[in-house]
Coordinates of C-alpha atoms in Angstrom, one line a residue:
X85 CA 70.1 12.1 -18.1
X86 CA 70.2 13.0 -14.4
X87 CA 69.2 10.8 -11.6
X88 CA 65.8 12.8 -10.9
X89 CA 65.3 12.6 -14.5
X90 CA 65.4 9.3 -14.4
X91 CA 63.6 8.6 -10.9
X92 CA 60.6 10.9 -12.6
X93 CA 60.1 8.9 -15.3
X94 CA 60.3 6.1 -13.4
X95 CA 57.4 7.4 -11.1
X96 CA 55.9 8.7 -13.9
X97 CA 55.8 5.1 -15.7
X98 CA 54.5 3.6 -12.1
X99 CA 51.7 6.3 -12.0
X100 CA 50.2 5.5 -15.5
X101 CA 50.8 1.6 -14.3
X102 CA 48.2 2.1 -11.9
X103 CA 45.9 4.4 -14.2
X104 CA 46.0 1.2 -16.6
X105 CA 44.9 -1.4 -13.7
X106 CA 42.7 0.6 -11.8
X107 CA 40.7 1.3 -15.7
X108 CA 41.4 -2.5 -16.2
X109 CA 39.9 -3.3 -12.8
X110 CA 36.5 -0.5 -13.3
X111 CA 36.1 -2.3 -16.8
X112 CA 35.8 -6.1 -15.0
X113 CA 33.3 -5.0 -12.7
X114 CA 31.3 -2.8 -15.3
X115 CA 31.3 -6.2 -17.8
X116 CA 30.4 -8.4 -14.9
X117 CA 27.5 -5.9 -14.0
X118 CA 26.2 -6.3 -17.3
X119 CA 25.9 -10.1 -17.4
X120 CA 24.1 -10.0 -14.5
X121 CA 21.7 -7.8 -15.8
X122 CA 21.8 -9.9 -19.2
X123 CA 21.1 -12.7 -17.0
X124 CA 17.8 -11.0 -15.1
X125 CA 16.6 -10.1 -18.5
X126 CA 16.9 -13.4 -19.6
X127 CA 15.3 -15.3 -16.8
X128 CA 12.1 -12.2 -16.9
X129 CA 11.6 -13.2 -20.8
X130 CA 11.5 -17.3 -20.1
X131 CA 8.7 -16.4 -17.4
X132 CA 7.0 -14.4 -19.6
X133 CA 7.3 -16.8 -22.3
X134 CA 6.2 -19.3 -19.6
X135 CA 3.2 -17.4 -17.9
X136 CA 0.7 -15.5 -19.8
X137 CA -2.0 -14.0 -17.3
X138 CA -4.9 -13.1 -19.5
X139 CA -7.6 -10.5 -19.1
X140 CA -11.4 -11.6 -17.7
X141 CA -13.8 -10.2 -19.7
X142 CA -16.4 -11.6 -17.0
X143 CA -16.5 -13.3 -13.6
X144 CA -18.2 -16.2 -13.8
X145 CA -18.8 -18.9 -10.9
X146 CA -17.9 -22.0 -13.4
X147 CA -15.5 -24.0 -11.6
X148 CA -11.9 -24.4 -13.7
X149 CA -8.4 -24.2 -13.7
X150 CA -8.0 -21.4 -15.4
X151 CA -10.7 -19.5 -14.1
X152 CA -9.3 -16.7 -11.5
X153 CA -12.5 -16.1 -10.2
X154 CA -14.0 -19.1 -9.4
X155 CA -13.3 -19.4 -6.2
X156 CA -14.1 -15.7 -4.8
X157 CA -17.3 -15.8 -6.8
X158 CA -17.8 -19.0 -4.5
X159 CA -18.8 -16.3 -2.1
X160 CA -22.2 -15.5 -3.7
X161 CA -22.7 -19.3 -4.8
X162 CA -22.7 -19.7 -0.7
X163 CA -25.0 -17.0 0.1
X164 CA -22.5 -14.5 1.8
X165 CA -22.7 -11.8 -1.0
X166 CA -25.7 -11.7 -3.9
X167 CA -23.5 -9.6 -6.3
X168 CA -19.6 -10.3 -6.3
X169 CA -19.3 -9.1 -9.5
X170 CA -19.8 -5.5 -8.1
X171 CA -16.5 -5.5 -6.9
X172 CA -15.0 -4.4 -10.7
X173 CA -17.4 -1.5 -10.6
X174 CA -15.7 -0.5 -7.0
X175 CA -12.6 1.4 -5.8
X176 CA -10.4 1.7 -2.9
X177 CA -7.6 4.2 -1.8
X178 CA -5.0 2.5 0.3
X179 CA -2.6 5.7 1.9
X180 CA 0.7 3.5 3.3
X181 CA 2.3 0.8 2.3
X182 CA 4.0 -0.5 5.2
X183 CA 3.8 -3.7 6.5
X184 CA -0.6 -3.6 6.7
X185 CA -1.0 -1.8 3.9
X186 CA 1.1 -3.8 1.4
X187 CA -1.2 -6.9 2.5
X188 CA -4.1 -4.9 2.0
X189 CA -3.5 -3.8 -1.4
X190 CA -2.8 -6.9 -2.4
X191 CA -5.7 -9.0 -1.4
X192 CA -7.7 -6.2 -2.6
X193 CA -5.6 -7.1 -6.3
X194 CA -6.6 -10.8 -5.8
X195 CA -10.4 -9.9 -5.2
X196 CA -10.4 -8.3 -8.4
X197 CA -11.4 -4.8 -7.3
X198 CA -11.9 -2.4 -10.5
X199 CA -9.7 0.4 -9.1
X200 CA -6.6 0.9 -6.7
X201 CA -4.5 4.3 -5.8
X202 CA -1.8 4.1 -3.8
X203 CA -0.4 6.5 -1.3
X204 CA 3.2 6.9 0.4
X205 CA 5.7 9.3 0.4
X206 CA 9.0 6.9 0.8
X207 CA 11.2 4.7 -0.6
X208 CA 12.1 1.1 0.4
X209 CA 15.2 0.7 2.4
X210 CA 16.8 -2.4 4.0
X211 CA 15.1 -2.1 7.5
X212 CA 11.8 -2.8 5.4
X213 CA 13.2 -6.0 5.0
X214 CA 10.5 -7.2 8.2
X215 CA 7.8 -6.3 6.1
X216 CA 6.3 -9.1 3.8
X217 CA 6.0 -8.1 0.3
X218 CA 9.6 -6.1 -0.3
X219 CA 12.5 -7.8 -1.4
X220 CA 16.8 -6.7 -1.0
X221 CA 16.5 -5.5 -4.9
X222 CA 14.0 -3.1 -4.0
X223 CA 15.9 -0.9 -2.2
X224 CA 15.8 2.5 -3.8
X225 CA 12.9 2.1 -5.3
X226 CA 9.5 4.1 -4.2
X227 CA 7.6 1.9 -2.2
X228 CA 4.4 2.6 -4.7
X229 CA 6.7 1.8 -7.9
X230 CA 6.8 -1.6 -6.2
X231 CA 3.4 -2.4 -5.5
X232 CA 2.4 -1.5 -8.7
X233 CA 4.7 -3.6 -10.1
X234 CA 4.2 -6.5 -8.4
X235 CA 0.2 -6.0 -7.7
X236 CA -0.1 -5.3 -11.9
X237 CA 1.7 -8.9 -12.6
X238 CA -0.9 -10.5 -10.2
X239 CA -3.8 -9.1 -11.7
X240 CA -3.9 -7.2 -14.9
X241 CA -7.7 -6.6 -14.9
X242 CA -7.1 -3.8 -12.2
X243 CA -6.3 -0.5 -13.0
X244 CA -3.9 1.2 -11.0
X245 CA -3.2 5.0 -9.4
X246 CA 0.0 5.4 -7.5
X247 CA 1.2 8.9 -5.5
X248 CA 4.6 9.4 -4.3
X249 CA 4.2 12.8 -1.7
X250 CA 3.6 13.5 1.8
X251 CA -0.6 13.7 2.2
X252 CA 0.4 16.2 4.9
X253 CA 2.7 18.4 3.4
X254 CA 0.6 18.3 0.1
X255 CA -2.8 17.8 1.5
X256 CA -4.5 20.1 -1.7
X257 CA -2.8 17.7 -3.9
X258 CA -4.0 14.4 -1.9
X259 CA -7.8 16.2 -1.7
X260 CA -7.3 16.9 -5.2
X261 CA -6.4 12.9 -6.4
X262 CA -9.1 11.8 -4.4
X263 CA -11.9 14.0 -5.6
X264 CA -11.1 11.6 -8.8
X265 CA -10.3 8.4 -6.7
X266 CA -14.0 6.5 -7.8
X267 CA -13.9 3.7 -11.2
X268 CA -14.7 6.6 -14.0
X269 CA -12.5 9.1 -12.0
X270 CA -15.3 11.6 -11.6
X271 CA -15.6 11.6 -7.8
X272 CA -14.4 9.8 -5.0
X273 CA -13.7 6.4 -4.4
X274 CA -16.0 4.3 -2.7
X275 CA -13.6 3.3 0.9
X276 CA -10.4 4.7 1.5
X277 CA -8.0 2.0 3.8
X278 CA -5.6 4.3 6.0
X279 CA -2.6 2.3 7.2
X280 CA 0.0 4.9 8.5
X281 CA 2.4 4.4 11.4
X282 CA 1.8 8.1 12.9
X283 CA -0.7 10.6 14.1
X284 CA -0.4 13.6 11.9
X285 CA -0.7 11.6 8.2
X286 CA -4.0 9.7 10.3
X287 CA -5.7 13.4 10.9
X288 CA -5.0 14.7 7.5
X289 CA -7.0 11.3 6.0
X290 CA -9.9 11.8 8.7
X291 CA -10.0 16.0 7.5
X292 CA -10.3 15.1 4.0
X293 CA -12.8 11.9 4.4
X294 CA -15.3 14.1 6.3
X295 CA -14.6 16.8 3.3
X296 CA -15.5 14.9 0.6
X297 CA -17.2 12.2 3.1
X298 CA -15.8 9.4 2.3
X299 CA -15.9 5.9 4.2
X300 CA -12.7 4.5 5.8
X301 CA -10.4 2.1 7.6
X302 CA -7.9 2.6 9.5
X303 CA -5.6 0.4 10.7
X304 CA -2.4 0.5 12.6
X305 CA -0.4 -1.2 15.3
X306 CA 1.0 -0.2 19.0
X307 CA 4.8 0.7 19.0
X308 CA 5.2 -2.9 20.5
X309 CA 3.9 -4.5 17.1
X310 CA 1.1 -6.6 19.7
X311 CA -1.7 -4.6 19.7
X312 CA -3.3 -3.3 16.8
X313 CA -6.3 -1.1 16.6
X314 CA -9.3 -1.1 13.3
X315 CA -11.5 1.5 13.1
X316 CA -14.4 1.8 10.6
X317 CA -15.0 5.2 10.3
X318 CA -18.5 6.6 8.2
X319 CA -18.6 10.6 8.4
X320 CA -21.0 12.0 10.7
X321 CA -22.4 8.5 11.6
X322 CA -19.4 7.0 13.9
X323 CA -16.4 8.4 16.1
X324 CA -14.1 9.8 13.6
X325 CA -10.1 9.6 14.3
X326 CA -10.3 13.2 16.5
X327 CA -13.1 12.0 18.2
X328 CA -11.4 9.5 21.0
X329 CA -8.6 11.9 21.8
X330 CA -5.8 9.3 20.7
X331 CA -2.8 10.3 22.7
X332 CA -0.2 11.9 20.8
X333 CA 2.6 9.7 19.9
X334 CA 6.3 10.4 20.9
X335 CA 8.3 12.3 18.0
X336 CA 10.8 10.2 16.3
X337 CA 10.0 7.1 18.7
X338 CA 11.1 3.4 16.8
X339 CA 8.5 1.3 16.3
X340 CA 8.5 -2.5 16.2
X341 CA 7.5 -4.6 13.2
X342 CA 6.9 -8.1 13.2
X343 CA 5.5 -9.3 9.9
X344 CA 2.8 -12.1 11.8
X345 CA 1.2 -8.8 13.5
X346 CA 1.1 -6.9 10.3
X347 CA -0.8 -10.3 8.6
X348 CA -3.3 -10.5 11.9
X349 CA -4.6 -7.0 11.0
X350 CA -4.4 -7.3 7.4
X351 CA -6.5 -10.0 7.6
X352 CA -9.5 -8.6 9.3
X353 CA -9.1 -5.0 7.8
X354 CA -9.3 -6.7 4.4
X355 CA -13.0 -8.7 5.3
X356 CA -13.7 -5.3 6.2
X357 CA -12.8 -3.6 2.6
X358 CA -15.2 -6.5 0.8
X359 CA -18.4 -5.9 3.9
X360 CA -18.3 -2.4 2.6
X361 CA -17.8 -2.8 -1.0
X362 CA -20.5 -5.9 -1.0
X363 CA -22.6 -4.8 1.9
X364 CA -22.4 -8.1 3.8
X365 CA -22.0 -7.9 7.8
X366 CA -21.0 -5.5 9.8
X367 CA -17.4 -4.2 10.6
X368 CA -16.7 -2.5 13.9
X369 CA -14.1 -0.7 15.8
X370 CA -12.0 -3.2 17.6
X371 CA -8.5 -3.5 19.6
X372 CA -6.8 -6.7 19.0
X373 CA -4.0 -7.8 21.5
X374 CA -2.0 -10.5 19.7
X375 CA -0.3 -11.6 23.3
X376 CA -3.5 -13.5 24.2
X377 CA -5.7 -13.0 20.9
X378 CA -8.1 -11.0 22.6
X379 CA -10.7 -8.7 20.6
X380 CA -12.1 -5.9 22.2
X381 CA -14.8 -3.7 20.8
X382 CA -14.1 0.1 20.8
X383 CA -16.2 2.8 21.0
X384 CA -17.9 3.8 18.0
X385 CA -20.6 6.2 18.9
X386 CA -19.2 9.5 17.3
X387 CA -18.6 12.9 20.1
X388 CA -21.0 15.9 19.7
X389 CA -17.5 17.8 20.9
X390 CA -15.1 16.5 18.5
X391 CA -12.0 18.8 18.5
X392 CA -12.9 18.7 14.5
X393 CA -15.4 21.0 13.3
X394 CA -15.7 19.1 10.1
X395 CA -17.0 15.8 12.0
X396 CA -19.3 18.5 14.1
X397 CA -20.8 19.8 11.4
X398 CA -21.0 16.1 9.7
X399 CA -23.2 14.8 12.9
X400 CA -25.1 18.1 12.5
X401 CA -25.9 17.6 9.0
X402 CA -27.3 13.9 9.8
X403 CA -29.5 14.9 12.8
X404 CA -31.3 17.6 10.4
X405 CA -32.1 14.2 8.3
X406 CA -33.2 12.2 10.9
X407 CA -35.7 14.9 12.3

């Protein structure tokens, strides 16, 4: 055998060497993948096993343990609601699920409200990592294949809608999911919550809220995460999101997020949700400035030249009722 012969072999030998660790080494990692998984599994079944979260038939105000409901239904014992119970017969669109609307959704879950859809286009990545709610494993995931997740093992008595898609790019199919957004899905639902970080997704909920005239909230922060801004928006009857000439906002600018600002506005945005659903107070526009906790009232008095015609025509309507 010549020498190349045998230096061929030789590499040839050192080649499938290699082959045989590097399939060794993918096999180790595939095997130690699985245990973890085995392990997840495993701890998910003992906490199943452990917790069992029944359905309420009713919401009663009898003080237990067990009872969910006995403290929110505290509310009516009190005398600041007369009928908490109508909060299963209620529903609520929340459209983003950043850091305010996460928050939102939730406390909405815990108030037992009869019906939830959920609105956002992306998925979770490691700089949502500031926002509350979203964990490291979540990465990759939609960010409404999360909430409904999580929100379902809170509180299995509500029923849950989610929507993956960009309500501006597909505004027919977000007018369309809305026109069946109320508890028996055969018209709208009773508030929608609007908690998107940019201009264009804010106009395309205020066009389709004065379409099908729905109540909302919106709710979102300045791009220094200090200042956040609530409006409570009824068609027709109050400034609507075109009719204070917001200024537009720089394309592509980074916004802060700081998770205490988030909880400031989610706080008062969801008293707001349970005025409108139980008809209790009063929500108004307001500015808050976290730097000095200073609330200022905003104007709420809807403009007879709103740049939309659908809020014109809105006002219109109402001053042909009054008359």
């Amino acid at each position: 055998q010549s020498t190349w012969g045998v230096v061929l072999e030789a590499h040839m030998a050192m080649e499938d060497g290699r082959a045989t660790a590097d399939f060794r080494a993918n096999v180790a990692t595939v095997q130690h993948q699985l245990k973890e998984i085995q392990k997840v599994l495993r701890t998910q079944v003992d906490k199943d096993a452990q917790v069992q979260i029944r359905r309420e038939t009713d919401m009663t105000d009898d003080y237990s343990e067990e009872n969910p409901y006995s403290r929110l239904m505290a509310l009516q014992t009190v005398g600041v609601v007369s009928n908490y119970q109508a909060i299963r017969e209620s529903s609520v669109a929340v459209v983003g699920c950043g850091g305010i609307g996460v928050l939102v959704s939730e406390m909405l879950t815990r108030n037992g409200i009869g019906l939830l859809s959920i609105y956002d286009r992306d998925q979770v990545t490691m700089s949502h990592m500031s926002n509350m709610f979203y964990c490291p494993e979540h990465v990759g995931w939609s960010k409404t294949q999360v909430a409904r997740t999580f929100l379902s093992n809170i509180n299995p008595d509500v029923r849950f809608r989610t929507f993956k898609f960009d309500i501006g790019t597909r505004f027919e199919d977000f007018l369309t999911s809305l026109k069946r957004g109320n508890i028996d899905e055969s018209g709208p639902p009773d508030l929608l919550v609007c908690c998107v970080d940019n201009r264009p997704a804010r106009l395309a909920v205020n066009e389709v809220c004065h379409e099908l005239n729905i109540p909302w909230l919106c709710a979102y922060l300045d791009p220094t995460s200090m200042v956040g801004h609530i409006l409570s928006i009824t068609p027709g009857r109050t400034a609507c999101a075109q009719c204070t000439g917001e200024a537009t906002e720089k394309e592509g600018a980074l916004h802060a997020s700081l998770p205490s600002s988030h909880a400031v506005i989610a706080g008062f945005l969801g008293t707001a949700c349970l005025q409108q659903l139980l008809e209790f107070g009063s929500a108004s526009s307001v500015s808050i400035d976290m730097r000095n906790f200073q609330i200022s009232q905003l104007p709420n008095q809807p403009n007879p030249g709103c740049s939309s015609e659908l809020c014109r025509s809105r006002q219109q309507g109402i001053a042909l009722i009054s008359q």
